[in-house]
XYZ file of C-alpha atoms in Angstrom:
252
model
C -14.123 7.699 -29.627
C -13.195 11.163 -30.772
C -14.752 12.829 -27.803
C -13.529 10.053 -25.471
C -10.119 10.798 -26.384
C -10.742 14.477 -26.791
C -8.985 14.532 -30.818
C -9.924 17.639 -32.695
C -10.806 15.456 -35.509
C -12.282 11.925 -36.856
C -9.292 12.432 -39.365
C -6.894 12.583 -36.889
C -7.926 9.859 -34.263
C -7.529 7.624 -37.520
C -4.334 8.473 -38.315
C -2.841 7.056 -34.746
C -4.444 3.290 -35.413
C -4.673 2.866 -31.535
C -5.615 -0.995 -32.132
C -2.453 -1.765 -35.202
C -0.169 -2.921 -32.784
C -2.886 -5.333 -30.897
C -3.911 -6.740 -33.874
C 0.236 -7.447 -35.038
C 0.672 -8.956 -31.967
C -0.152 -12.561 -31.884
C -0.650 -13.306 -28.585
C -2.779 -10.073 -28.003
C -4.731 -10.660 -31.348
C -5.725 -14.081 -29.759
C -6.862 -12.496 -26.503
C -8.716 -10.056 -27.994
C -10.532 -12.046 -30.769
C -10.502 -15.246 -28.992
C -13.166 -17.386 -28.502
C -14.874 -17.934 -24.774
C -13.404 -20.283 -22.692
C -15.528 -23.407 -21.611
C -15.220 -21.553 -18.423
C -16.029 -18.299 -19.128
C -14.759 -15.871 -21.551
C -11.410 -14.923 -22.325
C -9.796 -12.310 -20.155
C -10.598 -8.601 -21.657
C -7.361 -6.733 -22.804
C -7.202 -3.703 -20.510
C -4.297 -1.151 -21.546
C -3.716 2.596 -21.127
C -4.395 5.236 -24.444
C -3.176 8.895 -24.372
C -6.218 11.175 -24.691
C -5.160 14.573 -27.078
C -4.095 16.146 -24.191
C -1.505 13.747 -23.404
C -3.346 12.522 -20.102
C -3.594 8.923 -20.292
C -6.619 6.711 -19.630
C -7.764 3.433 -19.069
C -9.303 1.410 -21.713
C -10.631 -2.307 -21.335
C -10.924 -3.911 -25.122
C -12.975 -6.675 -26.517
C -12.917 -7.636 -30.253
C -14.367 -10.273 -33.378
C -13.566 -10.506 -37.011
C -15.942 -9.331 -39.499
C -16.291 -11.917 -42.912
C -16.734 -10.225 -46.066
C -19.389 -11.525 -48.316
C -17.077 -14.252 -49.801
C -16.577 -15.614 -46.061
C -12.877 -13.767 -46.140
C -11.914 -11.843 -43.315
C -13.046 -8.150 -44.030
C -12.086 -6.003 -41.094
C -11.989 -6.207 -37.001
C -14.610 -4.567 -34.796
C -13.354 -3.327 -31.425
C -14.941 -2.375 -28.664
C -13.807 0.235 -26.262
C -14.899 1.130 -22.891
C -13.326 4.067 -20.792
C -12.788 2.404 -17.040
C -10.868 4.857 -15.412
C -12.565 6.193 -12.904
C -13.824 2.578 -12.372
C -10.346 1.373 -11.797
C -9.774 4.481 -9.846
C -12.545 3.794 -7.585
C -11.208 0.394 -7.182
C -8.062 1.535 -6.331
C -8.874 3.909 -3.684
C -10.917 1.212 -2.096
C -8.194 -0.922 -1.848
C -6.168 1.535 -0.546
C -8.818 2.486 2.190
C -8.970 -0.962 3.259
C -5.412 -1.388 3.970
C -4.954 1.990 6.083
C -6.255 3.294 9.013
C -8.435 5.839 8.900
C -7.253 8.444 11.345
C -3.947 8.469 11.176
C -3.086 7.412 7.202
C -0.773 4.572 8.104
C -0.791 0.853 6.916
C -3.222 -1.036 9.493
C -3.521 -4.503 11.546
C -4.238 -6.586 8.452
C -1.636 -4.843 5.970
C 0.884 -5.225 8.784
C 0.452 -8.593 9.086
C 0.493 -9.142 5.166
C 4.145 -7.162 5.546
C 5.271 -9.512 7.853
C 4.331 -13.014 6.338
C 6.227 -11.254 2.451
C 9.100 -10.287 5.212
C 9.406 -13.825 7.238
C 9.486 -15.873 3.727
C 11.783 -13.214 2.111
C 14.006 -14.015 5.633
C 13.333 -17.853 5.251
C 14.937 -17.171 1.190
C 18.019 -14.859 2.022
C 19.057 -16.156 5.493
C 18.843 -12.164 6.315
C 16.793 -10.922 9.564
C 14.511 -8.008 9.782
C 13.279 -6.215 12.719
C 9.766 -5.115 14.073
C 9.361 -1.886 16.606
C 6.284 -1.708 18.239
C 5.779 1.722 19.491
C 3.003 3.075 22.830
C 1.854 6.528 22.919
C 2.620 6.715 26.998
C -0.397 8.793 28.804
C -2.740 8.925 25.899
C -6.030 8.707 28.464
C -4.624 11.357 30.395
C -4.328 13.559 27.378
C -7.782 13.036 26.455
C -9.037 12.978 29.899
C -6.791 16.904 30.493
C -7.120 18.022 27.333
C -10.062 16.592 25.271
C -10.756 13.606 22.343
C -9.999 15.976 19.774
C -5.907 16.491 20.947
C -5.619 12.591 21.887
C -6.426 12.054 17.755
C -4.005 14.517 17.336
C -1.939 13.206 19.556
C -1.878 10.070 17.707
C -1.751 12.095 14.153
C 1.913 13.354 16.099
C 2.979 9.845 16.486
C 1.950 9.084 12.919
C 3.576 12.089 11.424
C 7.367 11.416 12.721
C 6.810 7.488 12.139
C 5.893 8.330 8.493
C 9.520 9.695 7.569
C 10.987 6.242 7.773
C 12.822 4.654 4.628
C 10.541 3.788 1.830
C 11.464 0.542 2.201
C 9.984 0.293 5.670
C 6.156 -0.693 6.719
C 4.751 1.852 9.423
C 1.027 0.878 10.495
C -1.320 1.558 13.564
C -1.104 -1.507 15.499
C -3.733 -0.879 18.012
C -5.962 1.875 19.516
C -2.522 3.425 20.734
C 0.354 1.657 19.116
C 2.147 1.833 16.455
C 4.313 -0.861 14.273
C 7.652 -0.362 12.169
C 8.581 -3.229 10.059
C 12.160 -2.221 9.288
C 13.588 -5.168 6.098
C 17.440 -6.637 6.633
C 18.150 -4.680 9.743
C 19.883 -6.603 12.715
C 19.244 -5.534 16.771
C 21.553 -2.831 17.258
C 20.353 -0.758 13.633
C 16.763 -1.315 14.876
C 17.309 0.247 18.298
C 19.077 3.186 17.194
C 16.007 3.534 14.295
C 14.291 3.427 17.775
C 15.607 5.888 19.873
C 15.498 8.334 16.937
C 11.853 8.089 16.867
C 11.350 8.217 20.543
C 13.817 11.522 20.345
C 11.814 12.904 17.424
C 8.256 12.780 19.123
C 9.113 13.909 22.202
C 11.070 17.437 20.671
C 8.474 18.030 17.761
C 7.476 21.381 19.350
C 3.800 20.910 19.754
C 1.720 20.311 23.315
C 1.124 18.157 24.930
C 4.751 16.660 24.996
C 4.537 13.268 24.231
C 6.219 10.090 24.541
C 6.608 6.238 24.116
C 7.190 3.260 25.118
C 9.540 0.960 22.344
C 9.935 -2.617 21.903
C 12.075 -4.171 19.315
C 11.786 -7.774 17.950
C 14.512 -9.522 15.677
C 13.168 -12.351 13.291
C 13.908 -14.782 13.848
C 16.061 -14.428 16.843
C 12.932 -13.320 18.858
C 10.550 -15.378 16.971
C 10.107 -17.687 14.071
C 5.868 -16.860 13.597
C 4.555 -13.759 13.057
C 2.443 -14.003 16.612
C 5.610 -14.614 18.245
C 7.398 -12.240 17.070
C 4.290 -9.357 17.525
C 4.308 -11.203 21.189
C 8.072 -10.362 21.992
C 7.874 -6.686 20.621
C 4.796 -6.686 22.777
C 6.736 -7.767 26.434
C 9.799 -5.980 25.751
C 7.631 -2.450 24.802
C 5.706 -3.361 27.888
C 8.896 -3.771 29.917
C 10.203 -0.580 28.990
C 6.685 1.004 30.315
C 6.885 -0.648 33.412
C 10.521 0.688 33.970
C 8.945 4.591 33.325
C 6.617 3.904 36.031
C 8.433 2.206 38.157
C 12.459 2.887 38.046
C 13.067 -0.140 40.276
C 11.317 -2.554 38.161
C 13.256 -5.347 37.005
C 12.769 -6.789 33.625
């Protein structure tokens, strides 16, 4: 425990009493020294210590009284395991499985996890939110002029200027070539203005190729009540908009 910890000193470890305020606590006391469940055992207390250094770490606990000879309870055992790099393992797979590996940004599944917390949060204040979905225009010509390797960072572009949205916001990679901006408690007209500032940012970011996209904007639940609507107008309307670049007499 001393070198776990890094203390200069048995002495000194001691003198902290890591467990005391487990042991006051009731509840925790009970968790920790608890029998198993008929299902299983009890939960494991996991909590964070600060190591010497004042670092912190992550400890997961598990406990039992010791009986003195005269069946009285002597003293309590506790057993500590260092799981921090565990947990940080764990973490960082999470993490990977929610985001998209080129570009950094939420992906399809996370997106869609945004959007069912964002349609019941709607459903509880009566407030709408908005969805951009985003096309890098020309992206097979890039790669087809200028190679693989500037199409991915063509797309890294894209990812970069989407990225500086409000915290509050969900940006993810929608597709091979799209992007998705789940923007909480904003009506139409805030959403397309959030729009055109992204289209304005790409397309002046000072790097070549110059780039561009195509935007479509959803309102829930104006423009849908289901997530699959809703993806499906921001889809047509972003499509729309790309038709119109191609074609200036196209009608909508």
């Amino acid at each position: 425990m001393v070198k776990m910890l890094g203390f200069p000193s048995k002495e000194e470890l001691l003198a902290v009493n890591l467990v005391r305020d487990l042991i006051q606590d009731v509840d925790k006391r009970a968790q920790l020294l608890g029998p198993p469940a008929p299902q299983g055992l009890v939960d494991p207390i996991e909590t964070e210590w600060k190591r010497w250094d004042g670092t912190t770490l992550k400890v997961r606990l598990s406990g039992q009284e010791v009986m003195g000879e005269e069946g009285e309870l002597d003293t309590y055992e506790v057993i500590t395991e260092d799981v921090t790099k565990q947990r940080q393992l764990e973490d960082h797979l999470r993490q990977q499985a929610a985001r998209d590996p080129l570009t950094g940004l939420a992906n399809y599944r996370h997106l869609t996890e945004v959007l069912d917390i964002e349609v019941k949060r709607s459903e509880r204040t009566g407030r709408e939110f908005a969805l951009l979905l985003f096309d890098l225009d020309g992206l097979k010509h890039i790669n087809d002029r200028y190679g693989h390797l500037t199409g991915s960072h063509a797309l890294c572009r894209v990812a970069d200027v989407l990225s500086f949205c409000r915290d509050i916001d969900t940006v993810a990679r929608y597709g091979g070539d799209e992007f998705a901006v789940v923007l909480p408690e904003t009506g139409a007209e805030a959403a397309n203005q959030v729009a055109q500032r992204i289209c304005d940012s790409i397309a002046n970011d000072r790097m070549e190729p110059t780039l561009s996209v195509s935007i479509g904007v959803a309102i829930y639940p104006h423009d849908g009540e289901r997530i699959e609507t809703l993806l499906c107008a921001a889809d047509v309307a972003m499509y729309s908009m790309k038709a119109r670049k191609h074609n200036p007499l196209y009608a909508r």
